[in-house]
CSV table of C-alpha atoms (C1' of nucleotides) in Angstrom, one decimal:
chain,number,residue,atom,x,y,z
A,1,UNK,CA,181.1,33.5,-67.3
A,2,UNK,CA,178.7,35.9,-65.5
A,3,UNK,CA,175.2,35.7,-65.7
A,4,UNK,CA,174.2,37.7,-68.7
A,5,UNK,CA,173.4,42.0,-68.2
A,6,UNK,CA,169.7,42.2,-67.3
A,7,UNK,CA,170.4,45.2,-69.7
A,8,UNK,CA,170.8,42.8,-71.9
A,9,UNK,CA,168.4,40.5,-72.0
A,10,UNK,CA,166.2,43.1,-72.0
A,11,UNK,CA,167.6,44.3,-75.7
A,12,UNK,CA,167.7,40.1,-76.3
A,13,UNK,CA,164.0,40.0,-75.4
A,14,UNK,CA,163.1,43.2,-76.9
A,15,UNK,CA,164.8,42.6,-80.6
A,16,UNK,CA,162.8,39.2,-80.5
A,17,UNK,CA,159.6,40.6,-79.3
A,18,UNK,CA,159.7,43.5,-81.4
A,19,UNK,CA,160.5,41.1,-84.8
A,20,UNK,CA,157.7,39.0,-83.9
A,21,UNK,CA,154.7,40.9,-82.5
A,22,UNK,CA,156.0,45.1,-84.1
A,23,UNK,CA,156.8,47.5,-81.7
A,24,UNK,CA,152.7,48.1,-80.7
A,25,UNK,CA,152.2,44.8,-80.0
A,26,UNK,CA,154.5,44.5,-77.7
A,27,UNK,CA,154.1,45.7,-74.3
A,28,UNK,CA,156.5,46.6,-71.7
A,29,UNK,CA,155.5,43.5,-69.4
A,30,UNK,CA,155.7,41.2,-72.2
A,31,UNK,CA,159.6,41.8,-72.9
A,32,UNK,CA,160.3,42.0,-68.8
A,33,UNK,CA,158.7,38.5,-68.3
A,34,UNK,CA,161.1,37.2,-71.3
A,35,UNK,CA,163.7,38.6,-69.6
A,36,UNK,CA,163.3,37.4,-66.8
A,37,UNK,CA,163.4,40.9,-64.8
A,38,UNK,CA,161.5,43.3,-63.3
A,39,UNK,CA,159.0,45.4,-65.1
A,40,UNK,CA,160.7,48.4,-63.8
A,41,UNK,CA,163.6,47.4,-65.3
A,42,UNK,CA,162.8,48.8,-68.8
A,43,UNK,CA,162.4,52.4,-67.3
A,44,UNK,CA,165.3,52.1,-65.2
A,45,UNK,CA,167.8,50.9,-68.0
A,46,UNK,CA,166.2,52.8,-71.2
A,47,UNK,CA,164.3,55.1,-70.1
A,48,UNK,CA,161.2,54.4,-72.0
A,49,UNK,CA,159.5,52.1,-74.1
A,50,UNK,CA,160.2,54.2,-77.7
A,51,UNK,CA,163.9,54.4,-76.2
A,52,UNK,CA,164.3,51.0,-75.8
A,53,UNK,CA,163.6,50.1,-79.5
A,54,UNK,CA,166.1,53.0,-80.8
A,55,UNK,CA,168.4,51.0,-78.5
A,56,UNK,CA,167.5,47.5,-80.0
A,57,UNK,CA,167.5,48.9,-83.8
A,58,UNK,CA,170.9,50.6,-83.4
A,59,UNK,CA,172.6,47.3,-82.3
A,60,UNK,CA,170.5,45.4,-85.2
A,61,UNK,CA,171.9,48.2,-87.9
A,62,UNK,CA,175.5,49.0,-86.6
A,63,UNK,CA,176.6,45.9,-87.6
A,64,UNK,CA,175.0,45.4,-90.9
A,65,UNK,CA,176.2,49.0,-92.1
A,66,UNK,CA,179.8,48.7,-91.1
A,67,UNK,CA,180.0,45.5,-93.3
A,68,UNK,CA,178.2,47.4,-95.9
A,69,UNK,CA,181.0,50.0,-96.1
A,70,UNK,CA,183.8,47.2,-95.5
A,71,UNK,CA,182.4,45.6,-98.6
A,72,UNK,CA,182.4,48.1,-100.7
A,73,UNK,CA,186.1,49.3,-99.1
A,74,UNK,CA,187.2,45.8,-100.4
A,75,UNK,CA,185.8,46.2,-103.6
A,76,UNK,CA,187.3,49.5,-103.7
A,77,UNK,CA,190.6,48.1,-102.9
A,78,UNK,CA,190.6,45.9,-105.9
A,79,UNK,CA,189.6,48.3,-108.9
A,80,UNK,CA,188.1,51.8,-108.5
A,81,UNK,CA,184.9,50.9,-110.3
A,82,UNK,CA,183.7,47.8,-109.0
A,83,UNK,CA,181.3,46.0,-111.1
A,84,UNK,CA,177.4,46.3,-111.2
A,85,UNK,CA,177.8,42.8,-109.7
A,86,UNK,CA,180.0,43.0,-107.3
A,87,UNK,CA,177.9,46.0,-106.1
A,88,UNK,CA,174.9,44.3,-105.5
A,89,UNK,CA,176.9,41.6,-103.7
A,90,UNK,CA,178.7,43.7,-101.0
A,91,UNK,CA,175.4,45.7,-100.3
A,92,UNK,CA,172.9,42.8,-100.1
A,93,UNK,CA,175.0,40.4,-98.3
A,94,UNK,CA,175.0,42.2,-95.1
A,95,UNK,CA,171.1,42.1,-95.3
A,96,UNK,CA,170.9,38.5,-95.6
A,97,UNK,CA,173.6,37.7,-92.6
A,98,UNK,CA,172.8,37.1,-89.4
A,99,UNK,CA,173.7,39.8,-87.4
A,100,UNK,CA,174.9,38.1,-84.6
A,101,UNK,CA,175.9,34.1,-84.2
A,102,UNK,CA,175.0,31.8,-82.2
A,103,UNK,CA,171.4,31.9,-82.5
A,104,UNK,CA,168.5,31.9,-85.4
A,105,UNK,CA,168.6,35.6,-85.0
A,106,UNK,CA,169.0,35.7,-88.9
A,107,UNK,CA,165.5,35.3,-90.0
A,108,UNK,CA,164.6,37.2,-86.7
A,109,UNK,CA,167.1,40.2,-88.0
A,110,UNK,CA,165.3,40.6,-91.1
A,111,UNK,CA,162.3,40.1,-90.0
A,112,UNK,CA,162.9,43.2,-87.0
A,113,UNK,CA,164.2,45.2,-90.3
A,114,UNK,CA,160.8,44.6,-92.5
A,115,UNK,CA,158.8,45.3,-89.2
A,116,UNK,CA,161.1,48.6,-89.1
A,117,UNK,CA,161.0,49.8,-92.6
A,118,UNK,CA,156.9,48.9,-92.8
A,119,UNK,CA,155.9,50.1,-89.9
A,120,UNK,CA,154.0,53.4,-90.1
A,121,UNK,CA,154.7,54.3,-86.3
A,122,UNK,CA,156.7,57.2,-85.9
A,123,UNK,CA,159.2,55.6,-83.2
A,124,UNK,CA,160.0,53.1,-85.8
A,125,UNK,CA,161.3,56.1,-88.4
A,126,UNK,CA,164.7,56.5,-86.3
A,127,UNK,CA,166.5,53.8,-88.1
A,128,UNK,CA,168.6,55.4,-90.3
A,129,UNK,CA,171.6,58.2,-89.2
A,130,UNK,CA,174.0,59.6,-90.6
A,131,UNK,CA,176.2,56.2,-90.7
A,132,UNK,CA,173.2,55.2,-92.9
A,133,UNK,CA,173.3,57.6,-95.3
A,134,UNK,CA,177.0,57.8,-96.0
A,135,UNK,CA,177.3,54.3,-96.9
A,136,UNK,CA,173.7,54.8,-99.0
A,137,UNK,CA,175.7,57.4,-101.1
A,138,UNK,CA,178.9,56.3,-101.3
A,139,UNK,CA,177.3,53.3,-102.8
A,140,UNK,CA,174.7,55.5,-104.9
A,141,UNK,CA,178.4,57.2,-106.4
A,142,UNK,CA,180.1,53.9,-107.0
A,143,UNK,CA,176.8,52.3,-108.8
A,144,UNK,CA,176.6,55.8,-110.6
A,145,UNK,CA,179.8,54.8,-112.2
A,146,UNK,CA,178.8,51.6,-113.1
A,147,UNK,CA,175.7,52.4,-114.6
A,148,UNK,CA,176.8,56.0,-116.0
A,149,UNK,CA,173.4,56.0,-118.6
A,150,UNK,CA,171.0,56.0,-115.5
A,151,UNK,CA,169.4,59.2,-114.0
A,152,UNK,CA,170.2,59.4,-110.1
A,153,UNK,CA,166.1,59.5,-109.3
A,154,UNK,CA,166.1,55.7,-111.3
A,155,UNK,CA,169.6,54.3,-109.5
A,156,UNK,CA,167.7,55.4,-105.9
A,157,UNK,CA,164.6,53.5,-107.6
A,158,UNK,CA,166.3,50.8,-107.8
A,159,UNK,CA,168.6,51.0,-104.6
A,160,UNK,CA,165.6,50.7,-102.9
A,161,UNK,CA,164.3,48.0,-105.1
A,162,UNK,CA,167.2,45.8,-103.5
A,163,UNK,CA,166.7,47.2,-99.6
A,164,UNK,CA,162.6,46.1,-100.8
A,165,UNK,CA,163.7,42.3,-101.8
A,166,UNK,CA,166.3,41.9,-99.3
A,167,UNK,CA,164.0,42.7,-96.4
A,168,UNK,CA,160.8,41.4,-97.6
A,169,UNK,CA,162.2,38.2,-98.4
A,170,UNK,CA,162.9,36.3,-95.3
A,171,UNK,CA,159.8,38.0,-93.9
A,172,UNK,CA,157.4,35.8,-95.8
A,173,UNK,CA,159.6,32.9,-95.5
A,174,UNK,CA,159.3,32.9,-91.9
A,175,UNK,CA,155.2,33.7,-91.9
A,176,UNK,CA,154.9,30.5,-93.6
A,177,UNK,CA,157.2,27.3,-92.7
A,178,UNK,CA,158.1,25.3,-95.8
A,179,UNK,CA,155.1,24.4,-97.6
A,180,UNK,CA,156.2,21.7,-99.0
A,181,UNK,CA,159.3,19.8,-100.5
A,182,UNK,CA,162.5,20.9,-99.5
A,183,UNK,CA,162.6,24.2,-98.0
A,184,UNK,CA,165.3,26.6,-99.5
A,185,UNK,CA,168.2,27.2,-97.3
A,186,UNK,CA,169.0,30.5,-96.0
A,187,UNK,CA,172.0,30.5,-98.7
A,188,UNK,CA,170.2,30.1,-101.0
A,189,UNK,CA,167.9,33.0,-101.0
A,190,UNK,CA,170.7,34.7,-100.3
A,191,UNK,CA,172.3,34.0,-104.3
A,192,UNK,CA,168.8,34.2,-105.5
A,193,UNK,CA,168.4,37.6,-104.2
A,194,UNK,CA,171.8,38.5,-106.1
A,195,UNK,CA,170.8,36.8,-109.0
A,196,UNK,CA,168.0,38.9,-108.8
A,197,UNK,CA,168.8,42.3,-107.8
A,198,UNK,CA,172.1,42.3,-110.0
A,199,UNK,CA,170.7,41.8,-113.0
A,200,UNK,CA,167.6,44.1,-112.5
A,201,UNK,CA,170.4,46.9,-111.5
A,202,UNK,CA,172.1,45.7,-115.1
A,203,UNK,CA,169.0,47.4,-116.7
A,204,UNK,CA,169.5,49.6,-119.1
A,205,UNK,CA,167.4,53.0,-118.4
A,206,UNK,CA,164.1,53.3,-118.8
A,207,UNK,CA,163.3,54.9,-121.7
A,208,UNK,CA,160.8,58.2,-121.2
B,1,UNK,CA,123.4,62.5,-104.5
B,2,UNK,CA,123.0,61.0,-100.9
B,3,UNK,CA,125.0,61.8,-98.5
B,4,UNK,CA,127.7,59.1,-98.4
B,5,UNK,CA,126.7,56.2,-96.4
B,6,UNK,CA,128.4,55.6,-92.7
B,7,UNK,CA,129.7,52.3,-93.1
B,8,UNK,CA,131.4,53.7,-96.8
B,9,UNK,CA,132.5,56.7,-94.2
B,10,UNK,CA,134.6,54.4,-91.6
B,11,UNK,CA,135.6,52.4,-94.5
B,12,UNK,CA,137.3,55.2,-95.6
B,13,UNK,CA,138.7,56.7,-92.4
B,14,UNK,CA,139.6,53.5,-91.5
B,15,UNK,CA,141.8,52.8,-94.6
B,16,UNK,CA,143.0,56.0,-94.3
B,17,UNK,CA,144.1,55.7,-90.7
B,18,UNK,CA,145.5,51.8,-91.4
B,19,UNK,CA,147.5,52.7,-93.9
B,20,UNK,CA,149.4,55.9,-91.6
B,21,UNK,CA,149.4,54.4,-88.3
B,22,UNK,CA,149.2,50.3,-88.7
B,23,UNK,CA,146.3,48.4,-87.1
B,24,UNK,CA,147.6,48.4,-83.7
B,25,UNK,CA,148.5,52.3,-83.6
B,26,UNK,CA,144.8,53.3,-84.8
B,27,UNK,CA,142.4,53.2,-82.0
B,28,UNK,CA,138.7,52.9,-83.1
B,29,UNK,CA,137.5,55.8,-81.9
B,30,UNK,CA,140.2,57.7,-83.9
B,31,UNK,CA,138.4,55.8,-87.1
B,32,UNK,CA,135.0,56.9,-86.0
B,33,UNK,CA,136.1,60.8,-85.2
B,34,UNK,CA,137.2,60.7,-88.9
B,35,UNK,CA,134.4,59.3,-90.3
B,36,UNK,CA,132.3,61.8,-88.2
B,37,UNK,CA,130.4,58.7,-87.3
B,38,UNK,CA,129.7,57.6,-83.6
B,39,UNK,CA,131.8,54.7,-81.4
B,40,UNK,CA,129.7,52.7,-81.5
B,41,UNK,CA,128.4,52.6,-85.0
B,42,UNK,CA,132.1,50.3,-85.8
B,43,UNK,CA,130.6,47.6,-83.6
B,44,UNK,CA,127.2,47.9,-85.1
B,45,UNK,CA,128.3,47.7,-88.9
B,46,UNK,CA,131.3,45.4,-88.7
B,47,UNK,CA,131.1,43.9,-85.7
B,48,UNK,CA,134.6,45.0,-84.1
B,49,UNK,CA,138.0,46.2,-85.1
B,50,UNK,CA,139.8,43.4,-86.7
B,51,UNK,CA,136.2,42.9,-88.5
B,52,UNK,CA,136.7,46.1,-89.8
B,53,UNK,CA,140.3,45.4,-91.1
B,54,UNK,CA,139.5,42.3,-93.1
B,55,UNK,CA,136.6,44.4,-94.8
B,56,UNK,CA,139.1,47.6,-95.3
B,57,UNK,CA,141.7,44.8,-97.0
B,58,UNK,CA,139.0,43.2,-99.7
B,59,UNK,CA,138.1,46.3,-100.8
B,60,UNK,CA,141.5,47.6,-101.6
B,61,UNK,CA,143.1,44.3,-102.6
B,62,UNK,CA,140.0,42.7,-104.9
B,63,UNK,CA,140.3,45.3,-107.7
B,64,UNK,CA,143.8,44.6,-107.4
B,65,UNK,CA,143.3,41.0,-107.7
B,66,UNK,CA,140.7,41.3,-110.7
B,67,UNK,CA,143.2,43.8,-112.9
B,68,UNK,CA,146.0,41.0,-112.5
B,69,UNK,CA,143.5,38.5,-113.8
B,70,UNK,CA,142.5,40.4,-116.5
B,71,UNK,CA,145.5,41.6,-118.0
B,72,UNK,CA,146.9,38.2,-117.7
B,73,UNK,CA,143.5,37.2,-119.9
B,74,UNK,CA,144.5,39.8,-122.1
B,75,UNK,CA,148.1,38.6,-122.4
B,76,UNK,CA,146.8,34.8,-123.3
B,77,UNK,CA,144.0,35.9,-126.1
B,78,UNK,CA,146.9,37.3,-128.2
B,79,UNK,CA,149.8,34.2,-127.6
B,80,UNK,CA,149.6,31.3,-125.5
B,81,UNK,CA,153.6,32.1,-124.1
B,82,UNK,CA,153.4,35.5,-123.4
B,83,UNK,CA,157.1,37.4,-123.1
B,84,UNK,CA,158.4,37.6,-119.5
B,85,UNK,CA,158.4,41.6,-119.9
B,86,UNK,CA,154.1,41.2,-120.6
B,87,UNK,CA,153.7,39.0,-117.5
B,88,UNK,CA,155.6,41.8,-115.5
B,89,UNK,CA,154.3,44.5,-116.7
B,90,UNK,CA,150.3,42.8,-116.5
B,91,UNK,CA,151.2,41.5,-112.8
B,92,UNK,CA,152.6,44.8,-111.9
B,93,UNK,CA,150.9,47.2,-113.1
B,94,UNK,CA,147.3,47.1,-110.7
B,95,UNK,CA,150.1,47.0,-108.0
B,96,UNK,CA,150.9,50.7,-108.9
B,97,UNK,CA,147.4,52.2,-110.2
B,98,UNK,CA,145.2,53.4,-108.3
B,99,UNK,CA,142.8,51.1,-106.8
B,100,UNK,CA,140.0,53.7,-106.5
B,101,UNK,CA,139.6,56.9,-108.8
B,102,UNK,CA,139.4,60.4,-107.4
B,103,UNK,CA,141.5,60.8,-104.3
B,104,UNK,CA,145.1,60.2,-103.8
B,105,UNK,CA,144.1,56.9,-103.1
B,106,UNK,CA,147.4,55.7,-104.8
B,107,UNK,CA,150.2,56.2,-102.4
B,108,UNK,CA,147.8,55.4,-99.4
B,109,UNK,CA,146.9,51.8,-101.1
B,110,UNK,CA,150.5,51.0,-101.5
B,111,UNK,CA,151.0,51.9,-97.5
B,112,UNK,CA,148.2,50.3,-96.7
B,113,UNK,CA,149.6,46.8,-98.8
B,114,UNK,CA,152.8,47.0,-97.0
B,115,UNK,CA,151.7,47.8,-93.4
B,116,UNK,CA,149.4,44.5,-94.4
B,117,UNK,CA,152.7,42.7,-95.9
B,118,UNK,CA,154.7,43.7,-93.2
B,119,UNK,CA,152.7,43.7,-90.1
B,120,UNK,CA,153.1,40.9,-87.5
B,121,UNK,CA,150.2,41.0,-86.3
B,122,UNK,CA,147.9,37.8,-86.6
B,123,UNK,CA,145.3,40.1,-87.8
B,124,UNK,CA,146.9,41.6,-90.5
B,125,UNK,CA,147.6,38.4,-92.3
B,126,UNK,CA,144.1,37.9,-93.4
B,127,UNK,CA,144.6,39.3,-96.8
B,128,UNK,CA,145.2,36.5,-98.9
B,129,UNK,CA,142.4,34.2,-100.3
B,130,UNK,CA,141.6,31.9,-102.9
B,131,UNK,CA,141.4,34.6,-105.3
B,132,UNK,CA,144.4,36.0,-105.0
B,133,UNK,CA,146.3,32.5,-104.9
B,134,UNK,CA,144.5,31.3,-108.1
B,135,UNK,CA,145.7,34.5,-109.2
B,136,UNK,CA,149.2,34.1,-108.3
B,137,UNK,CA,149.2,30.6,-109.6
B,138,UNK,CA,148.2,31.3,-112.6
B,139,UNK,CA,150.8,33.8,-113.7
B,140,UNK,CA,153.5,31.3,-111.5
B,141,UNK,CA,152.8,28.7,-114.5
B,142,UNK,CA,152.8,31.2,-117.0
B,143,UNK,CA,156.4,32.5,-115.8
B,144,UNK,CA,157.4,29.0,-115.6
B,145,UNK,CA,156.7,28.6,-119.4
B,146,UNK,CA,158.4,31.7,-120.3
B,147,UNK,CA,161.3,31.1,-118.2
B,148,UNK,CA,161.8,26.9,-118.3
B,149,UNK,CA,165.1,26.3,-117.2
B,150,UNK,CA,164.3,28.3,-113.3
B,151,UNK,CA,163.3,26.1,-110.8
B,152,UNK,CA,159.7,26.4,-109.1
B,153,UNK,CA,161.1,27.7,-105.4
B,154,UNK,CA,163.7,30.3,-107.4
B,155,UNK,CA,160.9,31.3,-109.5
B,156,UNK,CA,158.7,31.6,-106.4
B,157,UNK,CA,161.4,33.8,-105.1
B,158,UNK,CA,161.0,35.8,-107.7
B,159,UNK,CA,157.5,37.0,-107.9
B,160,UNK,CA,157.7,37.7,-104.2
B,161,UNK,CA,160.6,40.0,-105.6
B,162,UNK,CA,157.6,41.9,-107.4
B,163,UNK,CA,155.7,42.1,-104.6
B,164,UNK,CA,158.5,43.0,-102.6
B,165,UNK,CA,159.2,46.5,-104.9
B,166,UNK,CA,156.0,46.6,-106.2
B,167,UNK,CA,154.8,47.6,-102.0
B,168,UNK,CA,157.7,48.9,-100.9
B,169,UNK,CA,158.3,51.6,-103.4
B,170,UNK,CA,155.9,54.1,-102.9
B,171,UNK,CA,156.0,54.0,-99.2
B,172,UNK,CA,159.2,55.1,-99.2
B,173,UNK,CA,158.2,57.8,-101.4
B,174,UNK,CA,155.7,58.8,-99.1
B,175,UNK,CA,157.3,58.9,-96.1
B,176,UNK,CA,160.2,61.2,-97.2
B,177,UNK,CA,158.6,63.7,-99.4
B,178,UNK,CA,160.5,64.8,-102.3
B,179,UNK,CA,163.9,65.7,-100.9
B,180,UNK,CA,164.7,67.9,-104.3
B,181,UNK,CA,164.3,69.1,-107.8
B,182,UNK,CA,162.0,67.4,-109.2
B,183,UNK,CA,160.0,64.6,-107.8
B,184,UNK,CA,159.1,61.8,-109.7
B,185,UNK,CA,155.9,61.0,-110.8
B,186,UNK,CA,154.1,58.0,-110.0
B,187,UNK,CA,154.0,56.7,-113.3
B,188,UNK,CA,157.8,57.3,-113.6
B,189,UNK,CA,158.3,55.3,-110.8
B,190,UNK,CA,155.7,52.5,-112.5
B,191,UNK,CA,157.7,52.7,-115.4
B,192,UNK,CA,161.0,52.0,-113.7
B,193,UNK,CA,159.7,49.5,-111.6
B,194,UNK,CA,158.6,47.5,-114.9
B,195,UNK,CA,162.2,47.8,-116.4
B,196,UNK,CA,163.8,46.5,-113.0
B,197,UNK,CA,161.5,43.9,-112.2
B,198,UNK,CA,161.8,42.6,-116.2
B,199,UNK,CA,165.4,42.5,-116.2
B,200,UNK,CA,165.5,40.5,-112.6
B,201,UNK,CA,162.3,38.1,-113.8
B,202,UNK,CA,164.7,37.3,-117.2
B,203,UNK,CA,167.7,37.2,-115.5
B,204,UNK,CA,169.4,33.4,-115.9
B,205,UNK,CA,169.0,30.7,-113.0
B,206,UNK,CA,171.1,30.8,-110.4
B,207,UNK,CA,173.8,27.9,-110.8
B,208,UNK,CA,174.1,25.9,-107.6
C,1,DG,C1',170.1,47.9,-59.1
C,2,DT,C1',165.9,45.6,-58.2
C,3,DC,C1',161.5,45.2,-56.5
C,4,DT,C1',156.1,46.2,-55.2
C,5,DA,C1',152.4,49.0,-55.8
C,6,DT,C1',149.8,52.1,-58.1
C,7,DA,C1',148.7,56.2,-60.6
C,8,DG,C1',146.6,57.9,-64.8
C,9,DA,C1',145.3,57.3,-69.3
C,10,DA,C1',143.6,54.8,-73.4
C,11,DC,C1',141.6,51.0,-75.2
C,12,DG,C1',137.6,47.6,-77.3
C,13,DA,C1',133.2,46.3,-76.6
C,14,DT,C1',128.4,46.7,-75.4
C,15,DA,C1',123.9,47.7,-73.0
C,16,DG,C1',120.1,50.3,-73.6
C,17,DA,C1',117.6,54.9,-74.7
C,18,DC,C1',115.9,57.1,-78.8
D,1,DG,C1',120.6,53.3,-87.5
D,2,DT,C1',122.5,56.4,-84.2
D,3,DC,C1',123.5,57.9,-79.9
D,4,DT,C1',125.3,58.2,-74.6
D,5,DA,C1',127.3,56.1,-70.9
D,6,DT,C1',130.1,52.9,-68.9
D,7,DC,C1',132.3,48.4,-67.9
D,8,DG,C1',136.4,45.9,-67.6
D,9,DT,C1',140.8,45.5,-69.4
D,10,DT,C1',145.4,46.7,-70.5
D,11,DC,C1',148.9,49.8,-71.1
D,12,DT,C1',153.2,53.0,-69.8
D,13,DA,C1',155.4,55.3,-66.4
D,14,DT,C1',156.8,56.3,-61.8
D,15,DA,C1',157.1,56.8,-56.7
D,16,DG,C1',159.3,54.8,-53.0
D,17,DA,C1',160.8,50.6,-50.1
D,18,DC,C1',164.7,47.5,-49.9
DNA sequence: GTCTATAGAACGATAGAC
DNA sequence: GTCTATCGTTCTATAGAC
């Protein structure tokens, strides 16, 4: 096989850089040296710092969002109103999957997605596009139907809620290594999270 | 009354300015131009930036920590197995209020807790102390009682579930102001965040 | 496409006058 | 306790040789 891109190493050191240290902390020499390339490199390729990190969150969030709306297409395929349950499955799922195989990039994928959605700095804000938001409401219409009682402000409460637990999750488990005992597989955050998240979107409506 | 007192001013500024921008995207002299206080006078009353930070964090997370302590008191003076909805709503609520009266302190405390959660920076992880884990361990055994068939790491999982919402929430709300109609108010979104996060605390364990 | 070299700006910290 | 002035560092971006 060839020797990888420089183009993409860059993006390889970048997404790991960016996960770890945020998108401030991270300078321009720090992801070349990683890379093993040039400092140069990152203008001649991207452009710019700010347009190197709209390149490394796009190839994070692609992937996650198409197998957001594939899951719900299956579940769509099977009955027209899917289940609160199966819901909550098809949209956190994604969240909790490594992105790509091969490496540990899973904890490192959620952990680039909670130092996205935290991250006050406005480069950071470019994460969602228009691919984003049609699975967000197509999901929003098909939970609508399973929870017909609920007022659309509380079901985008709680969509949120789950975007909240899938991405802080991982986060903390990765600040600090397994404290003691055995340390919870990967999987198994994964069903706790739906555990979690489907029966808090089981609610009934809060009451004014 | 006195004019307020410089340190109190950068305090201020400074939380301000943490909470918008993250540690790393404020620059000091950005916190003093705010605070309409000198350079210098950051170094001279806190010694340097991350100095700064640490006191900026106790201020806005130890009233937090106190209200969690005292409404779990509160909950134990009337039963010794409080209901999983009271421990919610007790460990919840000082999430949501406002730390501070008189400003709209409230959505700029809830930024400020998640560019702390969520921040990689070493700095930034400074927020934690023995208060705030006697604290969490204290309501973790109480959970435990109410809820005796979940294990300790699933239950674990859980009240970082709460924290996950409880910070998460409102940033969101800040950043996109309200899109239309109505726009929920902040106790609204307390409200629903109690219903979710009681239904997801009671919800049963996860079989393996 | 990849490199060296550097411009130009911003940063945190501090010395020392008042 | 507050100020000015500045030191030394680090950053992004880019010009220009190869």
């Amino acid at each position: 096989m060839a020797p990888i891109d420089t183009r993409t190493q860059i993006l390889d050191a970048a997404e790991h850089l960016f996960a770890e240290r945020g998108f401030r902390g991270t300078s321009v020499r720090a992801i070349t040296d990683r890379a093993g390339a040039n400092l140069a490199a990152v203008g001649y390729h991207f452009g710019s710092k700010a347009e190197l990190l709209t390149a490394v969150i796009r190839r994070v969030v692609d992937p996650i969002t198409a197998a957001q709306g594939a899951g719900l297409d299956r579940l769509l395929a099977e009955t027209a109103d899917p289940p609160v349950a199966g819901l909550v499955e098809a949209f956190t799922g994604p969240l909790f999957d490594d992105a790509r195989a091969g490496d540990e990039s899973g904890a490192r994928t959620s952990r680039l997605i909670v130092a996205i959605f935290g991250d006050p700095a406005e480069e950071m804000r470019s994460w969602t596009g228009p691919a984003e938001e049609a699975v967000r409401d197509r999901y929003q219409a098909a939970f609508q139907r399973a929870l017909p009682g609920l007022s659309p402000d509380e079901l985008w409460f709680r969509i949120r809620g789950i975007l909240a637990v899938a991405a802080v999750d991982r986060v903390e488990a990765h600040n600090q290594p397994p404290p003691a005992g055995c340390p919870p597989t990967a999987s198994a955050a994964r069903h706790w999270a739906i555990t979690f998240l489907a029966a808090a979107m089981s609610a009934p409506p809060t009451t004014a």
